[in-house]
């Protein structure tokens, strides 16, 4: 066995352990909430981690991969061979500039950070030209009303959701949020659950809730999250290999 194989083997063993621990946390939160674990999708947020980790996760049947930046996602995609790449679903979870949409629509399964009409229109226009299946969209909502941190204000969500739902190239899946820094996660995600319920009055199929990260996934699952985005608990400290 080469040193590289040994290192890869250790890393895989570490990921197996971490994945088990994260799944146990999600399972316990589902049990406590009386929901079935199959209703929660685990998205492995691999930003700032090596592409080898993505291949390892795929071997462990984790196919939902989250990245913050188009550039980094695209670089990793280019490094994966077809066998590793084909089962993956890429989720863009970070703030997205409209000049990235032509790239993003070529590989993304879902964008979780759609927070303004201009971005939604740009994604739909790019998708019309560059892909054959609709792009899944989560509207990112600001829970603290601070637009600098990303997210549409709750008052502006209905118009954004109508726009997304009105475009054949997009599928409105639901809402996404990050709990504000100083907020109590349960209260924040309860607020998001209320926003989701109001959205579903107009868009009954938009029932997904993308909420919960390494530090607050239990609170998110308690409040009905369907998509948890977990980075550091699954992969450890980020090495900043991409800038
Ligand atoms: C980085 C990131 C995550 C994962 O965060 P961890 O705390 O490492 O689990 C989830 N969502 C978004 C939007 C992120 O940028």
Short mmCIF file of C-alpha atoms and ligand atoms in Angstrom, two decimals:
data_model
loop_
_atom_site.label_atom_id
_atom_site.label_comp_id
_atom_site.label_asym_id
_atom_site.label_seq_id
_atom_site.Cartn_x
_atom_site.Cartn_y
_atom_site.Cartn_z
CA UNK A 1 0.00 0.00 0.00
CA UNK A 2 1.34 3.47 -0.88
CA UNK A 3 1.36 6.39 1.55
CA UNK A 4 -1.36 8.02 -0.52
CA UNK A 5 -3.54 4.92 -0.22
CA UNK A 6 -2.97 4.82 3.53
CA UNK A 7 -3.87 8.49 3.90
CA UNK A 8 -6.95 7.97 1.72
CA UNK A 9 -7.94 4.97 3.81
CA UNK A 10 -7.62 6.95 7.05
CA UNK A 11 -9.66 9.81 5.62
CA UNK A 12 -12.35 7.42 4.44
CA UNK A 13 -12.47 5.82 7.90
CA UNK A 14 -12.79 9.30 9.44
CA UNK A 15 -15.64 10.21 7.07
CA UNK A 16 -17.44 6.93 7.84
CA UNK A 17 -17.30 7.79 11.56
CA UNK A 18 -18.37 11.41 11.06
CA UNK A 19 -21.18 10.41 8.69
CA UNK A 20 -22.44 7.91 11.22
CA UNK A 21 -22.45 10.57 13.92
CA UNK A 22 -24.27 13.12 11.75
CA UNK A 23 -26.87 10.55 10.66
CA UNK A 24 -27.37 9.58 14.31
CA UNK A 25 -27.97 13.24 15.22
CA UNK A 26 -30.50 13.61 12.39
CA UNK A 27 -32.14 10.32 13.39
CA UNK A 28 -32.44 11.33 17.03
CA UNK A 29 -33.90 14.71 16.05
CA UNK A 30 -36.41 13.00 13.74
CA UNK A 31 -37.39 10.56 16.51
CA UNK A 32 -37.89 13.43 18.94
CA UNK A 33 -39.96 15.31 16.38
CA UNK A 34 -41.94 12.22 15.39
CA UNK A 35 -40.87 12.51 11.75
CA UNK A 36 -39.40 9.89 9.50
CA UNK A 37 -35.70 10.23 8.75
CA UNK A 38 -36.38 9.60 5.08
CA UNK A 39 -38.01 13.04 4.90
CA UNK A 40 -34.69 14.77 5.61
CA UNK A 41 -32.04 15.03 2.88
CA UNK A 42 -28.47 15.37 4.07
CA UNK A 43 -26.47 17.74 1.88
CA UNK A 44 -22.72 17.42 2.45
CA UNK A 45 -21.27 20.91 2.21
CA UNK A 46 -17.79 20.26 0.85
CA UNK A 47 -16.56 23.82 0.38
CA UNK A 48 -12.87 24.22 1.14
CA UNK A 49 -12.40 20.48 1.25
CA UNK A 50 -10.53 18.38 -1.28
CA UNK A 51 -12.30 16.84 -4.23
CA UNK A 52 -11.23 13.39 -2.98
CA UNK A 53 -13.68 13.84 -0.12
CA UNK A 54 -16.51 14.16 -2.64
CA UNK A 55 -15.47 10.90 -4.32
CA UNK A 56 -15.29 9.25 -0.88
CA UNK A 57 -18.73 10.54 0.10
CA UNK A 58 -20.14 9.21 -3.17
CA UNK A 59 -18.70 5.77 -2.33
CA UNK A 60 -20.56 6.08 0.98
CA UNK A 61 -23.77 6.85 -0.94
CA UNK A 62 -23.85 10.54 -0.09
CA UNK A 63 -24.78 12.02 -3.43
CA UNK A 64 -26.07 15.47 -2.43
CA UNK A 65 -23.09 17.80 -2.50
CA UNK A 66 -23.24 21.45 -1.42
CA UNK A 67 -20.82 24.12 -2.53
CA UNK A 68 -20.77 27.86 -1.84
CA UNK A 69 -18.96 29.05 -4.92
CA UNK A 70 -19.46 28.30 -8.57
CA UNK A 71 -15.72 28.47 -9.26
CA UNK A 72 -14.88 25.88 -6.65
CA UNK A 73 -17.74 23.56 -7.67
CA UNK A 74 -16.71 23.76 -11.30
CA UNK A 75 -13.05 23.04 -10.53
CA UNK A 76 -14.02 19.97 -8.53
CA UNK A 77 -16.40 18.72 -11.19
CA UNK A 78 -13.61 18.87 -13.72
CA UNK A 79 -11.44 16.68 -11.52
CA UNK A 80 -13.97 13.91 -10.96
CA UNK A 81 -14.21 11.07 -13.43
CA UNK A 82 -17.54 10.17 -14.99
CA UNK A 83 -18.25 7.29 -12.58
CA UNK A 84 -17.80 9.49 -9.52
CA UNK A 85 -19.60 12.44 -11.08
CA UNK A 86 -22.70 10.91 -12.60
CA UNK A 87 -24.67 10.08 -9.42
CA UNK A 88 -23.99 13.45 -7.76
CA UNK A 89 -26.53 16.22 -7.23
CA UNK A 90 -24.86 19.61 -6.82
CA UNK A 91 -26.49 22.17 -4.55
CA UNK A 92 -25.31 25.77 -4.68
CA UNK A 93 -25.82 27.17 -1.18
CA UNK A 94 -23.81 30.40 -1.21
CA UNK A 95 -24.56 33.86 -2.47
CA UNK A 96 -24.65 33.89 -6.23
CA UNK A 97 -23.85 36.69 -8.63
CA UNK A 98 -25.79 36.85 -11.87
CA UNK A 99 -22.60 36.58 -13.94
CA UNK A 100 -22.24 32.99 -12.69
CA UNK A 101 -25.61 31.70 -13.88
CA UNK A 102 -24.45 30.44 -17.28
CA UNK A 103 -21.99 28.18 -15.51
CA UNK A 104 -24.21 27.13 -12.61
CA UNK A 105 -27.14 25.95 -14.73
CA UNK A 106 -24.90 23.50 -16.59
CA UNK A 107 -24.30 21.31 -13.53
CA UNK A 108 -26.42 22.36 -10.54
CA UNK A 109 -29.35 20.27 -9.38
CA UNK A 110 -30.58 23.03 -7.07
CA UNK A 111 -29.78 26.59 -6.05
CA UNK A 112 -30.63 27.33 -2.42
CA UNK A 113 -29.74 31.01 -2.41
CA UNK A 114 -32.15 32.65 -4.83
CA UNK A 115 -32.97 35.90 -3.08
CA UNK A 116 -33.85 38.44 -5.76
CA UNK A 117 -35.92 38.64 -8.93
CA UNK A 118 -32.94 39.56 -11.08
CA UNK A 119 -31.13 36.37 -10.10
CA UNK A 120 -34.24 34.21 -10.61
CA UNK A 121 -34.77 35.66 -14.09
CA UNK A 122 -31.11 35.21 -15.00
CA UNK A 123 -31.15 31.57 -13.87
CA UNK A 124 -34.33 30.88 -15.83
CA UNK A 125 -32.98 32.54 -18.98
CA UNK A 126 -29.69 30.64 -18.72
CA UNK A 127 -31.49 27.36 -18.00
CA UNK A 128 -33.69 27.85 -21.06
CA UNK A 129 -30.61 27.86 -23.23
CA UNK A 130 -28.34 25.45 -21.43
CA UNK A 131 -30.22 22.64 -19.78
CA UNK A 132 -32.97 20.16 -20.53
CA UNK A 133 -34.37 19.63 -17.03
CA UNK A 134 -35.76 22.33 -14.73
CA UNK A 135 -33.46 23.74 -12.05
CA UNK A 136 -34.68 23.35 -8.47
CA UNK A 137 -34.90 26.64 -6.60
CA UNK A 138 -35.07 27.46 -2.90
CA UNK A 139 -35.85 31.08 -2.10
CA UNK A 140 -33.46 32.23 0.59
CA UNK A 141 -35.28 34.24 3.23
CA UNK A 142 -33.70 36.78 5.57
CA UNK A 143 -34.82 35.97 9.11
CA UNK A 144 -33.35 39.09 10.69
CA UNK A 145 -34.28 41.58 8.00
CA UNK A 146 -30.63 42.38 7.28
CA UNK A 147 -30.33 42.17 3.49
CA UNK A 148 -26.53 42.44 3.67
CA UNK A 149 -26.39 38.86 4.89
CA UNK A 150 -28.41 37.53 1.96
CA UNK A 151 -32.01 36.50 1.71
CA UNK A 152 -35.19 38.14 0.52
CA UNK A 153 -37.25 40.06 3.05
CA UNK A 154 -40.33 38.12 4.05
CA UNK A 155 -42.54 40.82 2.57
CA UNK A 156 -40.88 40.38 -0.80
CA UNK A 157 -41.00 36.58 -0.83
CA UNK A 158 -44.44 36.18 -2.49
CA UNK A 159 -43.42 38.14 -5.59
CA UNK A 160 -40.11 36.26 -5.86
CA UNK A 161 -41.86 32.90 -5.43
CA UNK A 162 -44.46 33.79 -8.08
CA UNK A 163 -41.69 34.69 -10.49
CA UNK A 164 -39.85 31.39 -9.91
CA UNK A 165 -43.05 29.33 -10.12
CA UNK A 166 -44.01 31.10 -13.32
CA UNK A 167 -40.92 29.99 -15.22
CA UNK A 168 -40.93 26.54 -16.83
CA UNK A 169 -37.14 26.32 -16.51
CA UNK A 170 -37.33 26.49 -12.70
CA UNK A 171 -39.07 24.44 -10.03
CA UNK A 172 -39.98 26.27 -6.84
CA UNK A 173 -38.99 23.77 -4.12
CA UNK A 174 -39.43 25.96 -1.05
CA UNK A 175 -37.50 28.20 1.30
CA UNK A 176 -33.99 28.32 2.69
CA UNK A 177 -32.49 30.26 5.58
CA UNK A 178 -29.44 30.56 7.78
CA UNK A 179 -30.18 31.21 11.45
CA UNK A 180 -29.01 34.73 12.37
CA UNK A 181 -25.78 34.81 14.41
CA UNK A 182 -27.29 35.92 17.71
CA UNK A 183 -30.66 34.20 17.36
CA UNK A 184 -31.94 31.20 19.23
CA UNK A 185 -32.05 28.52 16.47
CA UNK A 186 -35.43 27.06 17.46
CA UNK A 187 -37.05 30.48 17.32
CA UNK A 188 -35.39 31.28 14.00
CA UNK A 189 -36.43 27.99 12.38
CA UNK A 190 -39.93 28.26 13.81
CA UNK A 191 -40.18 31.60 12.05
CA UNK A 192 -39.01 29.92 8.84
CA UNK A 193 -41.62 27.16 9.27
CA UNK A 194 -44.34 29.82 9.49
CA UNK A 195 -43.01 31.51 6.36
CA UNK A 196 -43.00 28.12 4.59
CA UNK A 197 -46.62 27.48 5.64
CA UNK A 198 -47.70 30.84 4.22
CA UNK A 199 -45.84 30.17 0.98
CA UNK A 200 -47.57 26.81 0.60
CA UNK A 201 -50.99 28.48 0.63
CA UNK A 202 -50.13 29.88 -2.81
CA UNK A 203 -47.66 27.17 -3.87
CA UNK A 204 -48.70 23.87 -2.25
CA UNK A 205 -45.88 21.90 -3.87
CA UNK A 206 -43.16 24.23 -2.57
CA UNK A 207 -42.93 22.26 0.65
CA UNK A 208 -39.16 21.95 1.07
CA UNK A 209 -37.31 23.73 3.87
CA UNK A 210 -33.53 24.01 3.59
CA UNK A 211 -32.37 24.72 7.12
CA UNK A 212 -29.86 23.50 9.66
CA UNK A 213 -26.07 23.30 9.61
CA UNK A 214 -23.51 21.52 11.80
CA UNK A 215 -24.33 23.57 14.88
CA UNK A 216 -28.09 23.75 14.69
CA UNK A 217 -29.40 20.82 12.67
CA UNK A 218 -31.45 19.42 15.58
CA UNK A 219 -33.39 22.65 15.97
CA UNK A 220 -33.96 22.79 12.21
CA UNK A 221 -35.25 19.20 12.04
CA UNK A 222 -37.52 19.88 15.03
CA UNK A 223 -39.02 22.74 13.04
CA UNK A 224 -39.59 20.69 9.90
CA UNK A 225 -36.41 21.04 7.86
CA UNK A 226 -36.34 18.77 4.81
CA UNK A 227 -32.77 19.60 3.70
CA UNK A 228 -29.92 19.99 6.20
CA UNK A 229 -26.66 21.48 4.90
CA UNK A 230 -23.82 20.02 6.92
CA UNK A 231 -20.17 20.94 6.46
CA UNK A 232 -17.76 20.87 9.39
CA UNK A 233 -19.50 18.11 11.39
CA UNK A 234 -19.10 15.83 8.40
CA UNK A 235 -15.73 16.92 7.03
CA UNK A 236 -13.90 18.59 9.86
CA UNK A 237 -12.02 21.84 9.84
CA UNK A 238 -11.85 23.56 6.49
CA UNK A 239 -8.39 23.81 5.00
CA UNK A 240 -9.03 26.80 2.77
CA UNK A 241 -7.52 24.97 -0.18
CA UNK A 242 -9.63 27.09 -2.49
CA UNK A 243 -9.67 30.84 -2.27
C1 LIG B 1 -20.81 26.57 4.90
C2 LIG B 1 -22.29 26.51 4.83
C3 LIG B 1 -23.00 25.46 5.44
C4 LIG B 1 -22.31 24.39 6.29
O1 LIG B 1 -21.90 24.97 7.48
P1 LIG B 1 -21.29 24.08 8.69
O2 LIG B 1 -21.48 24.93 9.86
O3 LIG B 1 -19.87 23.83 8.34
O4 LIG B 1 -22.09 22.84 8.75
C5 LIG B 1 -24.37 25.45 5.31
N1 LIG B 1 -25.03 26.42 4.62
C6 LIG B 1 -24.39 27.43 4.02
C7 LIG B 1 -25.19 28.45 3.31
C8 LIG B 1 -23.00 27.52 4.12
O5 LIG B 1 -22.38 28.55 3.55
#
